[in-house]
Short mmCIF file of C-alpha atoms in Angstrom, two decimals:
data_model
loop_
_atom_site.label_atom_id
_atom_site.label_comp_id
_atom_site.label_asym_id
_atom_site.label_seq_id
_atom_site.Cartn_x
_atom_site.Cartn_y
_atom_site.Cartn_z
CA UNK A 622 -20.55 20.05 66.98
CA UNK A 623 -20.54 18.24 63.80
CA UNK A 624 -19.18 19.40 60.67
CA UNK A 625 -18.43 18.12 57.03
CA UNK A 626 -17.33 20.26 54.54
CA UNK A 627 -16.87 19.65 50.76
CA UNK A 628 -17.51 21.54 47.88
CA UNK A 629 -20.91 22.07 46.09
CA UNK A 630 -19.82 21.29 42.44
CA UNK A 631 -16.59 20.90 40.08
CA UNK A 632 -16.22 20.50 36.67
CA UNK A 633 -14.17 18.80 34.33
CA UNK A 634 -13.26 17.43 31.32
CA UNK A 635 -13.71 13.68 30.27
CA UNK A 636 -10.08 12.13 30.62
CA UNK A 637 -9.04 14.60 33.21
CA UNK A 638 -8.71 14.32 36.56
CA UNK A 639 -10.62 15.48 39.46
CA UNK A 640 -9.76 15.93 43.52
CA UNK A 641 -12.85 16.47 45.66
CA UNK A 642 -11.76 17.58 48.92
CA UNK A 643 -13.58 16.69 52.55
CA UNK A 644 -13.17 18.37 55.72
CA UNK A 645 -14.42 17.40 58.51
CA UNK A 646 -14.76 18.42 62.31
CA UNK A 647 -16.22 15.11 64.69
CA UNK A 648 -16.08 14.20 68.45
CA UNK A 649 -14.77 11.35 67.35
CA UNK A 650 -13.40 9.36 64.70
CA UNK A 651 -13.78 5.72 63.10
CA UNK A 652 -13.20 6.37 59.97
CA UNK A 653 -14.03 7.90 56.58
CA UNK A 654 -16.68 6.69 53.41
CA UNK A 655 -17.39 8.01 49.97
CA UNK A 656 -19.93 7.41 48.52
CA UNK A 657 -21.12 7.64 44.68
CA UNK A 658 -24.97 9.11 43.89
CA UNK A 659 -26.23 9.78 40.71
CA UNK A 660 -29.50 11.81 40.15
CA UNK A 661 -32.14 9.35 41.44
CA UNK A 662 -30.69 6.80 42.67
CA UNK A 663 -29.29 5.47 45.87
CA UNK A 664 -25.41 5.92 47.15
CA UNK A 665 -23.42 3.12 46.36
CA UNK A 666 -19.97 2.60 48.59
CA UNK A 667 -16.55 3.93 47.00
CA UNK A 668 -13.78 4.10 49.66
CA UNK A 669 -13.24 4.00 52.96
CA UNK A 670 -10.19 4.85 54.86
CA UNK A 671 -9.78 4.21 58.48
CA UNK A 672 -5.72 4.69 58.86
CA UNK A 673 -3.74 7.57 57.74
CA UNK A 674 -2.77 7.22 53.77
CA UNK A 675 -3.64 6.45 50.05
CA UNK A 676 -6.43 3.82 49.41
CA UNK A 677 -6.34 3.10 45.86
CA UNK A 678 -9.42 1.03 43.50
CA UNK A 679 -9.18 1.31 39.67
CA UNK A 680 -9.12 4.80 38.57
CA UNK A 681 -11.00 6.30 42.22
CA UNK A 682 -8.10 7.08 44.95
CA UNK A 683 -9.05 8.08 48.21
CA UNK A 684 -6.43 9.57 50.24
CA UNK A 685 -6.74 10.68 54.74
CA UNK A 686 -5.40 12.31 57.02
CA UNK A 687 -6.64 12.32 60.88
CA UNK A 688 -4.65 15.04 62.60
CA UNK A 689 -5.98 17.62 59.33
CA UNK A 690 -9.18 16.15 59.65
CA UNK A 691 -8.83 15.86 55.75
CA UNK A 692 -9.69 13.26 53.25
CA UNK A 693 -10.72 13.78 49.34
CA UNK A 694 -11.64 11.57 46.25
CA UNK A 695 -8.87 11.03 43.39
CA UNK A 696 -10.89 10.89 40.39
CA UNK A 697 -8.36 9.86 37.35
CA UNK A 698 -9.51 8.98 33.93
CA UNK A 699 -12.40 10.78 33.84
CA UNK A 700 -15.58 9.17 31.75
CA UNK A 701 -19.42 10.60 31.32
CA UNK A 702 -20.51 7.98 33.58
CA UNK A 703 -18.67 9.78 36.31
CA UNK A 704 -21.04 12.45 36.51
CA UNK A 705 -22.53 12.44 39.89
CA UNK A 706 -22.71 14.01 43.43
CA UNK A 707 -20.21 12.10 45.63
CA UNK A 708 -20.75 12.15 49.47
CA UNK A 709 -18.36 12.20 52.02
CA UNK A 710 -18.93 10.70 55.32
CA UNK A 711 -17.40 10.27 58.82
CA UNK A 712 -17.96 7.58 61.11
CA UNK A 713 -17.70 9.67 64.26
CA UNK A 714 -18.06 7.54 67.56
CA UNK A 715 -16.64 3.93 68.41
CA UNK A 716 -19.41 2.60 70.36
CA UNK A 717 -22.10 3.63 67.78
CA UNK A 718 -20.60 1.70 64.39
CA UNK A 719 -22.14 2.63 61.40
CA UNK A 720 -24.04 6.18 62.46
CA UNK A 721 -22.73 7.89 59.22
CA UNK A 722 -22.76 11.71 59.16
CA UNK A 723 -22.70 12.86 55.50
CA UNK A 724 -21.52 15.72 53.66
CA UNK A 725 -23.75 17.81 51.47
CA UNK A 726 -22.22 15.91 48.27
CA UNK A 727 -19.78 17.29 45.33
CA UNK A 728 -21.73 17.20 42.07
CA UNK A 729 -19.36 16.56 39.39
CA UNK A 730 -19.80 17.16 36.03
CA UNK A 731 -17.84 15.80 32.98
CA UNK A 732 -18.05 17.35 29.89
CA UNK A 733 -17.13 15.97 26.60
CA UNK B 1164 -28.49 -10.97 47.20
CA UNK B 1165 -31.23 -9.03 46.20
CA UNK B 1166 -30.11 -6.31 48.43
CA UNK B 1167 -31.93 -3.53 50.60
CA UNK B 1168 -35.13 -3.46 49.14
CA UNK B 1169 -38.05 -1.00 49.74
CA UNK B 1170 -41.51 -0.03 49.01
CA UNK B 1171 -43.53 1.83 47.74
CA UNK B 1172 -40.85 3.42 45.41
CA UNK B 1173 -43.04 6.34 44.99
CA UNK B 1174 -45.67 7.79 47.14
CA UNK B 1175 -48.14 10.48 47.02
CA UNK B 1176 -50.25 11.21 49.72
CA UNK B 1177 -52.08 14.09 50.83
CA UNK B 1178 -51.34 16.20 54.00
CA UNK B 1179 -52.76 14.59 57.23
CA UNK B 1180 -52.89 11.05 56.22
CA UNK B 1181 -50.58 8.36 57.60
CA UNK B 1182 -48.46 7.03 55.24
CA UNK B 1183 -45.82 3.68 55.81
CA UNK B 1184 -42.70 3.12 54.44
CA UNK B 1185 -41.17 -0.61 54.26
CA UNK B 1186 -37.67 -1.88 54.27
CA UNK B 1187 -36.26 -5.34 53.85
CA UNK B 1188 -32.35 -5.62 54.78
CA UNK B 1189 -29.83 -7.45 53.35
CA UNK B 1190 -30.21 -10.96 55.05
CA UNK B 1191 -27.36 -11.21 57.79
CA UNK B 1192 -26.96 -7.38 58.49
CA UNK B 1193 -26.97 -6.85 62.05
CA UNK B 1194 -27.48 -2.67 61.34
CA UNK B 1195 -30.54 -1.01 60.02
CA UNK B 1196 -30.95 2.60 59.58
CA UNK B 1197 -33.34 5.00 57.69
CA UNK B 1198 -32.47 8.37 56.62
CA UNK B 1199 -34.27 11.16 54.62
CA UNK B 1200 -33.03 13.28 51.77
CA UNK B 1201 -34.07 16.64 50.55
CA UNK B 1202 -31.99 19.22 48.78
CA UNK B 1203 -31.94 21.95 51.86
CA UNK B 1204 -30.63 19.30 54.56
CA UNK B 1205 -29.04 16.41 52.27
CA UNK B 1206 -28.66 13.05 53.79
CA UNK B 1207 -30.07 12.85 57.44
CA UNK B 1208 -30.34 9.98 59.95
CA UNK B 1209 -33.74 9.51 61.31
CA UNK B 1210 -33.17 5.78 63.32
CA UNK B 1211 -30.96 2.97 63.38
CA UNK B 1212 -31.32 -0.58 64.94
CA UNK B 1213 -28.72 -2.92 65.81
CA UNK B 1214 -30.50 -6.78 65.91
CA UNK B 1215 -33.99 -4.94 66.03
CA UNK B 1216 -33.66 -3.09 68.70
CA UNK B 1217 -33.49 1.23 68.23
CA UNK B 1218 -30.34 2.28 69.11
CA UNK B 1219 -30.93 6.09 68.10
CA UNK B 1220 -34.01 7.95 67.06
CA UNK B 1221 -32.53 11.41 67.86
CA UNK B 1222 -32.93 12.37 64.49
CA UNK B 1223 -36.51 11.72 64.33
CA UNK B 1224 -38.51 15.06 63.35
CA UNK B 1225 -41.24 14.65 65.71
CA UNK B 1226 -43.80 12.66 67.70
CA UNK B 1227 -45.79 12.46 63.97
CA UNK B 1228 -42.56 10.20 63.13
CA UNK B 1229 -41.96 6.10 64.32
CA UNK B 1230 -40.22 3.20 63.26
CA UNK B 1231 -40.42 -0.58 64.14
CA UNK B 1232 -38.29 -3.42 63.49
CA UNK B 1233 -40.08 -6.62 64.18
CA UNK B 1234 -38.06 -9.29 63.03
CA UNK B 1235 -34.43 -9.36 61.36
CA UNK B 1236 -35.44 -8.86 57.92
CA UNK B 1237 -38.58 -5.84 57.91
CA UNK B 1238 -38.50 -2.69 59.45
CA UNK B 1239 -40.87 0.33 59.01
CA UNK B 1240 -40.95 3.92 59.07
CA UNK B 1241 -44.59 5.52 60.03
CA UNK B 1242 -45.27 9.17 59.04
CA UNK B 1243 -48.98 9.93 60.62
CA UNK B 1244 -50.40 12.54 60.36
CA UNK B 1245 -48.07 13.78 56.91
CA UNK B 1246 -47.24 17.10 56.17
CA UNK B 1247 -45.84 18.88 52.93
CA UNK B 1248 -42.60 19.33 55.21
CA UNK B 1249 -42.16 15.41 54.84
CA UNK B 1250 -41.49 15.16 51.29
CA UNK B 1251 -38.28 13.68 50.70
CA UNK B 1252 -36.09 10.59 49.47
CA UNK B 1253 -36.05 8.36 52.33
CA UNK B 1254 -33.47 5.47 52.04
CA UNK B 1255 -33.45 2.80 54.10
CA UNK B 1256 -30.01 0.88 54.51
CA UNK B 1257 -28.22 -2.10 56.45
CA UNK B 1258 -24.91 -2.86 57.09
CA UNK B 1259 -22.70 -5.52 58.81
CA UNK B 1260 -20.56 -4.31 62.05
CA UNK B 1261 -16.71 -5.32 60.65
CA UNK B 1262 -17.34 -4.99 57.38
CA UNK B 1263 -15.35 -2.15 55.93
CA UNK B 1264 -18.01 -1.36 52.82
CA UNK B 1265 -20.25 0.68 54.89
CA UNK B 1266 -23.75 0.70 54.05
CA UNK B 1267 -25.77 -0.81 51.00
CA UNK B 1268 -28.82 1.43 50.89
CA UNK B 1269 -32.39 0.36 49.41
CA UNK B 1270 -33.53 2.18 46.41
CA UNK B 1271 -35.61 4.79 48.48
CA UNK B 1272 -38.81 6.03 48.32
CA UNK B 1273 -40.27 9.73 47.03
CA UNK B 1274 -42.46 10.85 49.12
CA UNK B 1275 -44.41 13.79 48.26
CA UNK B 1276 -47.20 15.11 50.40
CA UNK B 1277 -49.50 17.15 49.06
#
C-alpha cells in the first residue's frame, strides 16, 4: 500500500532551526514535494526533489534519499511567518504524473 | 496569471440538496485535479483530468459524487444529494506535465452541509 509518514507537530523558537522528517512507502517513485499551508489557506509549492541529495532555496532546504525512502524540510532562520502545517508528498507512479499522495502535514509552531 | 481560481469560496447547504463546485485552471495546464480536505483524512484526491478527459476518479466517495471538464479552462465537481459527511475544504488544482513546481491549487471552497 501507500504510506507517508511525518510528524504531527514541532515546535520551535524564532531564529532556530527546524528538520521535519518524511517517510514514505510507494509502488513507485517520481519524486518528492513540500508543500507550505497555513490555517485557511491553500498549499503553496516549496521543494521538490526528484534525484538523491540537498535542494537548497533561501533559508528552506530540502534534502532525499530513495533507497531510505526518506526526505525532510530544513527550516533555518526561523521567523513567525513560518508557522504552518507543511505537507509532504510523493509522486508515486511514472505513467500517472502529477497524482500527489500527501502526508498528514507537520504543524510548526514558532514562538517568540 | 490570476491562477486556479474557484467558487463559491464558502458554501452552506443543507443535507440532500445538490450543491456545485467550480474551478478555473491556470490557462495552459494540461492537469486538473480536485481533492478534499478534512482534519480526520487530510488531503485526498477525488479526480484528475489530463486535457479534459478523467484519468482517475478512484477516489471519488460515491455514486452521490461527479465531475466534468468541458473545455480547457472549467471543470466541476457535483455533490447531489449532500450529506453532513461532505463537509470539507475542497481544492481544486492544475499543473503542467514537466514542470518541476507541482501543483498551484485554487483557494478552495468550505463546504459545510448541514
Amino acid at each position: 500500500g501507500q504510506n507517508i509518514d511525518q510528524p504531527t507537530e514541532m515546535t520551535a523558537t524564532e531564529g532556530a532551526i527546524v528538520q521535519i522528517n518524511c517517510t514514505y512507502q510507494t509502488s513507485g517513485f517520481n519524486g518528492l514535494f513540500w508543500y507550505q499551508q497555513h490555517a485557511g489557506e491553500a498549499p503553496t509549492f516549496l521543494s521538490y526533489n526528484v534525484l538523491d541529495g540537498l535542494e537548497e532555496k533561501g533559508r528552506f532546504s530540502s534534502f532525499l534519499s530513495r533507497s531510505k525512502g526518506y526526505s525532510y524540510l530544513l527550516l533555518k532562520e526561523l521567523q513567525m511567518k513560518d508557522s504552518a502545517s507543511y505537507l509532504c508528498a510523493v509522486s508515486p507512479t511514472t505513467d500517472s504524473w502529477g497524482k500527489l499522495q500527501f502526508g498528514a502535514g507537520t504543524q510548526v509552531v514558532v514562538t517568540p | 496569471d490570476a491562477g486556479v481560481i474557484q467558487s463559491p469560496r464558502h458554501e452552506v447547504t443543507e443535507m440532500g440538496q445538490e450543491v456545485t463546485l467550480r474551478c478555473k485552471p491556470i490557462s495552459g495546464h494540461d492537469y486538473l485535479f480536485w481533492y478534499r480536505q478534512t482534519m480526520m483524512r487530510g488531503l485526498e484526491l477525488l479526480i484528475y483530468f489530463n486535457n479534459n478527459v478523467p484519468i482517475d476518479d478512484s477516489g471519488m466517495p460515491e455514486d452521490r459524487f461527479s465531475a466534468k471538464m468541458p473545455n480547457a479552462s472549467f471543470s466541476t465537481l457535483k455533490i447531489q444529494p449532500s450529506e453532513p459527511r461532505d463537509s470539507a475544504v475542497y481544492f481544486c488544482a492544475s499543473s503542467l506535465k514537466g514542470e518541476d513546481y507541482g501543483y498551484t491549487f485554487g483557494s478552495g471552497t468550505r463546504l459545510t452541509v448541514v
